Short mmCIF file of N, CA and C in Angstrom, two decimals:
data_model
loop_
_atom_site.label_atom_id
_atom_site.label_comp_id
_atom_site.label_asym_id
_atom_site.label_seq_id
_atom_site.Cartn_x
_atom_site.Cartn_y
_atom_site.Cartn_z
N UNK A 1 -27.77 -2.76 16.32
CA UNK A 1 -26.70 -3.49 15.67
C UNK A 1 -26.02 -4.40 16.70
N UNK A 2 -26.21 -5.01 16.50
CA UNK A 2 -25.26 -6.62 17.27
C UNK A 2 -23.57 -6.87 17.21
N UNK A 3 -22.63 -6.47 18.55
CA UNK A 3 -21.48 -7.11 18.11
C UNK A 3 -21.02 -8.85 18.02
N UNK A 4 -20.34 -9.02 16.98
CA UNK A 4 -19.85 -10.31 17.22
C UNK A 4 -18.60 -10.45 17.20
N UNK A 5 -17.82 -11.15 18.29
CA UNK A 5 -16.35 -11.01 18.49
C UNK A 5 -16.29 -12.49 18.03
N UNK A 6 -15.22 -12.43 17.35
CA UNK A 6 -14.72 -13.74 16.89
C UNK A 6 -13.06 -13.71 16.86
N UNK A 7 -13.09 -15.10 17.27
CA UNK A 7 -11.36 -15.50 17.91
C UNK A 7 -10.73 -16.58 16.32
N UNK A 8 -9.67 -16.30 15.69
CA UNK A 8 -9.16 -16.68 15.26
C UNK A 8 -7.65 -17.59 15.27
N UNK A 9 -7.74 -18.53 14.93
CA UNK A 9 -5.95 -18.81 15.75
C UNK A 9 -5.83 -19.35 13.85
N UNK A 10 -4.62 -19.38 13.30
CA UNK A 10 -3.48 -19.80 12.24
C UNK A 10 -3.44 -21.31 12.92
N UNK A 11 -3.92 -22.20 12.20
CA UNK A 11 -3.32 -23.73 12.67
C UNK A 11 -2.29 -24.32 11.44
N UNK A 12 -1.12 -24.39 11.70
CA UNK A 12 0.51 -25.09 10.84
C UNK A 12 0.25 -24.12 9.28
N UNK A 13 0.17 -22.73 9.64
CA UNK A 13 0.08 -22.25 8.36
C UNK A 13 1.24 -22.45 7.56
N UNK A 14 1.18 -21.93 6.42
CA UNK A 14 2.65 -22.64 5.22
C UNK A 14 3.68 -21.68 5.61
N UNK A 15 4.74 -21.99 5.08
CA UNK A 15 5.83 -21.26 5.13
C UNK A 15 5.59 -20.07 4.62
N UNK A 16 4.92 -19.72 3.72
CA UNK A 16 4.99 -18.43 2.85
C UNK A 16 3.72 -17.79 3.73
N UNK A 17 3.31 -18.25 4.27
CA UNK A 17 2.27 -17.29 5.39
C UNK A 17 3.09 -16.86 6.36
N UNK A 18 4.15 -17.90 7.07
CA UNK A 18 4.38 -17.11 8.22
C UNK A 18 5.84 -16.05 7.76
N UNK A 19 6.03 -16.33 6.49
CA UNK A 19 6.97 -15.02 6.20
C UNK A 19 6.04 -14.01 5.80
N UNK A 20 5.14 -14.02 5.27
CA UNK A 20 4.06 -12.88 4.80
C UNK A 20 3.56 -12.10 6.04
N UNK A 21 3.93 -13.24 7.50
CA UNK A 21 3.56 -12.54 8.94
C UNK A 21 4.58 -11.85 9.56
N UNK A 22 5.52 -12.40 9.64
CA UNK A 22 6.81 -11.61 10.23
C UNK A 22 7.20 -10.60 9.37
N UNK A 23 7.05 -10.54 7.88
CA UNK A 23 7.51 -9.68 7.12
C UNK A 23 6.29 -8.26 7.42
N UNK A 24 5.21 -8.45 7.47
CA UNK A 24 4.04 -7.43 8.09
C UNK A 24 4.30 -7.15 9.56
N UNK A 25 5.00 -7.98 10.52
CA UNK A 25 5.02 -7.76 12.12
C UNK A 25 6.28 -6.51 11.68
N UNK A 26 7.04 -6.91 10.91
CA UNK A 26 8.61 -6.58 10.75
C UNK A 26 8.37 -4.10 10.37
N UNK A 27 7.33 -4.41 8.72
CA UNK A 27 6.76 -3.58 8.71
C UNK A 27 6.01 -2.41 9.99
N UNK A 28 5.09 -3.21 10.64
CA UNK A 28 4.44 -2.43 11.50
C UNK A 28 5.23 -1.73 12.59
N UNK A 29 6.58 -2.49 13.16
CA UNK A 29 6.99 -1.68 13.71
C UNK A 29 7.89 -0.95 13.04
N UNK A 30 8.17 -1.09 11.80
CA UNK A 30 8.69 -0.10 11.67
C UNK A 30 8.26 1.50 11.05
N UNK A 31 7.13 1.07 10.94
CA UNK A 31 5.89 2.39 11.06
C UNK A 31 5.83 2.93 12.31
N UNK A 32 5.76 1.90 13.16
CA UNK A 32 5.77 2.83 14.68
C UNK A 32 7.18 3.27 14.72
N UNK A 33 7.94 3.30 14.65
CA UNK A 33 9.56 3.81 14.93
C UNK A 33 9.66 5.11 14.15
N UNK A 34 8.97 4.99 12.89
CA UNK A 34 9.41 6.14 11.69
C UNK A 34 8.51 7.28 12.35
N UNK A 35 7.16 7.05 12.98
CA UNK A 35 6.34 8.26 13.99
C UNK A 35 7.44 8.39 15.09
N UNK A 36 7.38 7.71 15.83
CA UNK A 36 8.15 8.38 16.91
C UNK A 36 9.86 9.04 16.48
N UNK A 37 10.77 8.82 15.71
CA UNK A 37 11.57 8.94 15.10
C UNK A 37 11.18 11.04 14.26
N UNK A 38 10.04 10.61 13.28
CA UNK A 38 9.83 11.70 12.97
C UNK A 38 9.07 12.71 14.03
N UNK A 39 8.79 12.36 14.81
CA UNK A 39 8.17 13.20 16.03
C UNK A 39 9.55 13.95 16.61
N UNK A 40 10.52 12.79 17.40
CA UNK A 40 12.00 13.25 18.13
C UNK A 40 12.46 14.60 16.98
N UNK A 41 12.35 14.17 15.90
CA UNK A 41 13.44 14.75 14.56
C UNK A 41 12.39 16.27 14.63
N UNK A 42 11.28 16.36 15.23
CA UNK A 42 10.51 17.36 14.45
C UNK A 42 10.00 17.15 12.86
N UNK A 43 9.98 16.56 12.12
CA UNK A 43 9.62 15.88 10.67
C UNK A 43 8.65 16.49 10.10
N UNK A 44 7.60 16.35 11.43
CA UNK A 44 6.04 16.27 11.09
C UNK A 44 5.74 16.34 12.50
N UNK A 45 4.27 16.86 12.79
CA UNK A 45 3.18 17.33 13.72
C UNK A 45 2.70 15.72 13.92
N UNK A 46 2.39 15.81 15.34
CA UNK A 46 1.50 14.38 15.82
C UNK A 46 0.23 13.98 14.96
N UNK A 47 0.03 15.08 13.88
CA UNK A 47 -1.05 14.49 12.88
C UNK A 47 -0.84 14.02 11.69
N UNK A 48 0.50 13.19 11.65
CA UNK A 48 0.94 11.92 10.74
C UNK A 48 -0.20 11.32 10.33
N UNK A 49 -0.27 11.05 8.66
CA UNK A 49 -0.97 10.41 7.97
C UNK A 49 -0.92 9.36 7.57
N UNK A 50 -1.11 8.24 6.96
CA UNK A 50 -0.82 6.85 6.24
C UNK A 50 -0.32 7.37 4.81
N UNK A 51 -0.62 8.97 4.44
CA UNK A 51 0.05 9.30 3.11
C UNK A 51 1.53 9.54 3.29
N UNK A 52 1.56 10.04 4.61
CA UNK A 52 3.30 10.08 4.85
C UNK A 52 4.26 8.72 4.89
N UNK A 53 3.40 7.48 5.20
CA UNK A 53 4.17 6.58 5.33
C UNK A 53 4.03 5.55 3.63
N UNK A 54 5.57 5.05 3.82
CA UNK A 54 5.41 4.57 2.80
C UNK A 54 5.83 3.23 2.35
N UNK A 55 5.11 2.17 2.88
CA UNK A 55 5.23 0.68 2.95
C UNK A 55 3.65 0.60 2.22
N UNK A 56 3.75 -0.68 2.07
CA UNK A 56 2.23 -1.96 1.75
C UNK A 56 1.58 -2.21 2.71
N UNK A 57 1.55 -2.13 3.71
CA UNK A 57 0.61 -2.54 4.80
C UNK A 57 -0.95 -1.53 4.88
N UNK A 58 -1.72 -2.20 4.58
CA UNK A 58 -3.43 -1.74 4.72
C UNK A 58 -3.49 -0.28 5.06
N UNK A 59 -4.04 0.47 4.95
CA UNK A 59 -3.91 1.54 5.92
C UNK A 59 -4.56 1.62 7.15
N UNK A 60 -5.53 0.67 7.13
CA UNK A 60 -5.96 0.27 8.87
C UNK A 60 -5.16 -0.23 9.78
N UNK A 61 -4.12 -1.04 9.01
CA UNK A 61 -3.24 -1.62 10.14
C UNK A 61 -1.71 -0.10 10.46
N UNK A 62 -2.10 0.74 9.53
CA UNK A 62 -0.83 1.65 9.32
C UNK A 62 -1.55 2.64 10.53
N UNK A 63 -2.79 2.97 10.44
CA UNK A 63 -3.65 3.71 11.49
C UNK A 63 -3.40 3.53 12.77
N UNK A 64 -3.57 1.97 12.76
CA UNK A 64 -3.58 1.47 14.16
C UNK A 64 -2.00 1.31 14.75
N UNK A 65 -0.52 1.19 13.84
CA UNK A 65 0.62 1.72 14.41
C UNK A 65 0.92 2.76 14.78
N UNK A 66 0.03 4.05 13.81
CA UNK A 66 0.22 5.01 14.48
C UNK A 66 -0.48 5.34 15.62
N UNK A 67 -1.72 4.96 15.70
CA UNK A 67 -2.55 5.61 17.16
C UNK A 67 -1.86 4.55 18.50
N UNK A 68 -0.93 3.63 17.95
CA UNK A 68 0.24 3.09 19.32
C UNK A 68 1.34 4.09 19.25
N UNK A 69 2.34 4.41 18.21
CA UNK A 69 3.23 4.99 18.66
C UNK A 69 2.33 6.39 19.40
N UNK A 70 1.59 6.98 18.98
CA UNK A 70 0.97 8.18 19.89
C UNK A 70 0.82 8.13 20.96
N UNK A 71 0.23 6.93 21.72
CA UNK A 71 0.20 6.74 23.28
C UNK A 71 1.81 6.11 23.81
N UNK A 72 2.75 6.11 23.27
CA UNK A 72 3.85 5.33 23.68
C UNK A 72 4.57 6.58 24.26
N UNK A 73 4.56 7.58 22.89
CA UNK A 73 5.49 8.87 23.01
C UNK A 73 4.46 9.64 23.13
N UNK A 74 4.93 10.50 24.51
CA UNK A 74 3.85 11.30 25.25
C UNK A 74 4.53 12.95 24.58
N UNK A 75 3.56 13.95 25.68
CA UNK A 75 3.65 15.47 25.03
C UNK A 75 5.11 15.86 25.47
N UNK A 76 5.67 15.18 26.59
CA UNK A 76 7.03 15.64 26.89
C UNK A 76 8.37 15.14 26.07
N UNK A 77 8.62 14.42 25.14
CA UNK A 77 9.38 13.93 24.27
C UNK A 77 9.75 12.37 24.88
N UNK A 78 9.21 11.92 25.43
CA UNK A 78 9.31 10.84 26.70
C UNK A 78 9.05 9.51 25.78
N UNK A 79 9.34 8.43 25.57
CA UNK A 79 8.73 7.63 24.98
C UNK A 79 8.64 5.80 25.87
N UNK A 80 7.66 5.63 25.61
CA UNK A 80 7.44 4.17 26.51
C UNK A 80 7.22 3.29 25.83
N UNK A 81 7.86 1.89 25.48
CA UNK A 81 7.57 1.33 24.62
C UNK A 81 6.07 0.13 25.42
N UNK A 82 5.39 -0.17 24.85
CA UNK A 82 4.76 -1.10 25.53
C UNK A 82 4.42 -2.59 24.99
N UNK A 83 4.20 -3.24 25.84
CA UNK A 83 4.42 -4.84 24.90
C UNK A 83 3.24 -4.96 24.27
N UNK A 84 2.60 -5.24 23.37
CA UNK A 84 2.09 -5.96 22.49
C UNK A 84 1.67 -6.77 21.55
N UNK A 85 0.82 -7.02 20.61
CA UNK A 85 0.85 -7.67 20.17
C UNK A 85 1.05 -7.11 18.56
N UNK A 86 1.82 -7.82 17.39
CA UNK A 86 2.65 -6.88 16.43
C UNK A 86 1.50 -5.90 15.74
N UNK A 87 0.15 -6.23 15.99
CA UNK A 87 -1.14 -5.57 15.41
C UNK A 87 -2.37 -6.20 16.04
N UNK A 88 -3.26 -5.66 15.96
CA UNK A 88 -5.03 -6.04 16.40
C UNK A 88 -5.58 -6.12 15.19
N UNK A 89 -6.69 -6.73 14.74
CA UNK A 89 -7.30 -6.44 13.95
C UNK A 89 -8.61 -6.10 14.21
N UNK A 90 -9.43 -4.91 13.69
CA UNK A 90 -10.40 -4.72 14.23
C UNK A 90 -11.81 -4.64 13.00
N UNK A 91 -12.42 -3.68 12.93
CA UNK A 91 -13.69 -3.99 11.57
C UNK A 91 -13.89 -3.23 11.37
N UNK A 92 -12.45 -2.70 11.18
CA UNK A 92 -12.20 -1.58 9.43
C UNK A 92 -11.49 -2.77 8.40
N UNK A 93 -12.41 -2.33 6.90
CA UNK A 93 -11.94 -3.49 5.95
C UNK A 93 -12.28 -4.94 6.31
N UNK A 94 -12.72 -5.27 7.28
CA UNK A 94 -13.06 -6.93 7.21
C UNK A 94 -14.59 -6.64 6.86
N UNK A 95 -14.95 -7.84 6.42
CA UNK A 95 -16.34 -8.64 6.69
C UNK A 95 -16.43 -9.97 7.07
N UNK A 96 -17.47 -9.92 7.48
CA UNK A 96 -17.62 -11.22 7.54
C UNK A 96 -18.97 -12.24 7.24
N UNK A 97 -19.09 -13.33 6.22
CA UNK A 97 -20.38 -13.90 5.52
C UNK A 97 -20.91 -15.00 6.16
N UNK A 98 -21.75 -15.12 6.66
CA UNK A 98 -22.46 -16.22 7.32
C UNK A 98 -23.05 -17.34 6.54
N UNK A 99 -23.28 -18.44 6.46
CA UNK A 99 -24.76 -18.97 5.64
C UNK A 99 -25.54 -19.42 6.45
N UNK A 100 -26.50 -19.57 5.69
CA UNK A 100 -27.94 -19.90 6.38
C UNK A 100 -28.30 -20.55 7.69
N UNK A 101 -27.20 -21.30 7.86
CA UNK A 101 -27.22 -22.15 9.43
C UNK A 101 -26.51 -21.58 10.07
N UNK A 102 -25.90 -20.35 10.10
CA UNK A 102 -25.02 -19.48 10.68
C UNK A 102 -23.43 -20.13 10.96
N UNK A 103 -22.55 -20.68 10.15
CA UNK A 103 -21.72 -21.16 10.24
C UNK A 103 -20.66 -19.83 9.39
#
């Protein structure tokens, strides 16, 4: 199986995209806050689900906030925030279709 990495950039997307983006950046962290939050509180066990959380965001992208807040907040109650980027996207749920001239 062959990887193919492909780079995407948004060129002058519309207004209603880049609120549909900040409103999802806005979301994601606050998925990461509600893990670490319910971790501090005792809530729930470090094996938080996407059924516990309860926003619209994909559950791949809800996965991937949680497997950040997990490395942020360590086994000692310690928490590190680290900079990133508001999500990755990776190839859970995408595809991607080629045609014939590979474009």
């Amino acid at each position: 199986m062959v990887t193919v990495t492909v780079t995407t950039k948004f060129h002058n997307p519309s207004l209603s995209r880049r609120k549909e983006w900040q409103r999802a950046t806005r979301l994601y962290r606050d998925t990461k806050q509600f893990c670490i939050n319910g971790w501090e509180n005792g809530d729930f066990g470090k094996s938080v689900t996407t059924a516990s959380i309860d926003n619209d965001l994909y559950s791949a992208i809800q996965n991937q906030a949680i497997r950040e807040a997990k490395s942020d907040h360590n086994k000692h109650g310690e928490v590190r925030y680290r900079e990133s980027q508001p999500f990755a996207i990776n190839n859970q749920n995408w595809e991607l279709d080629t045609t014939e001239n590979g474009t």
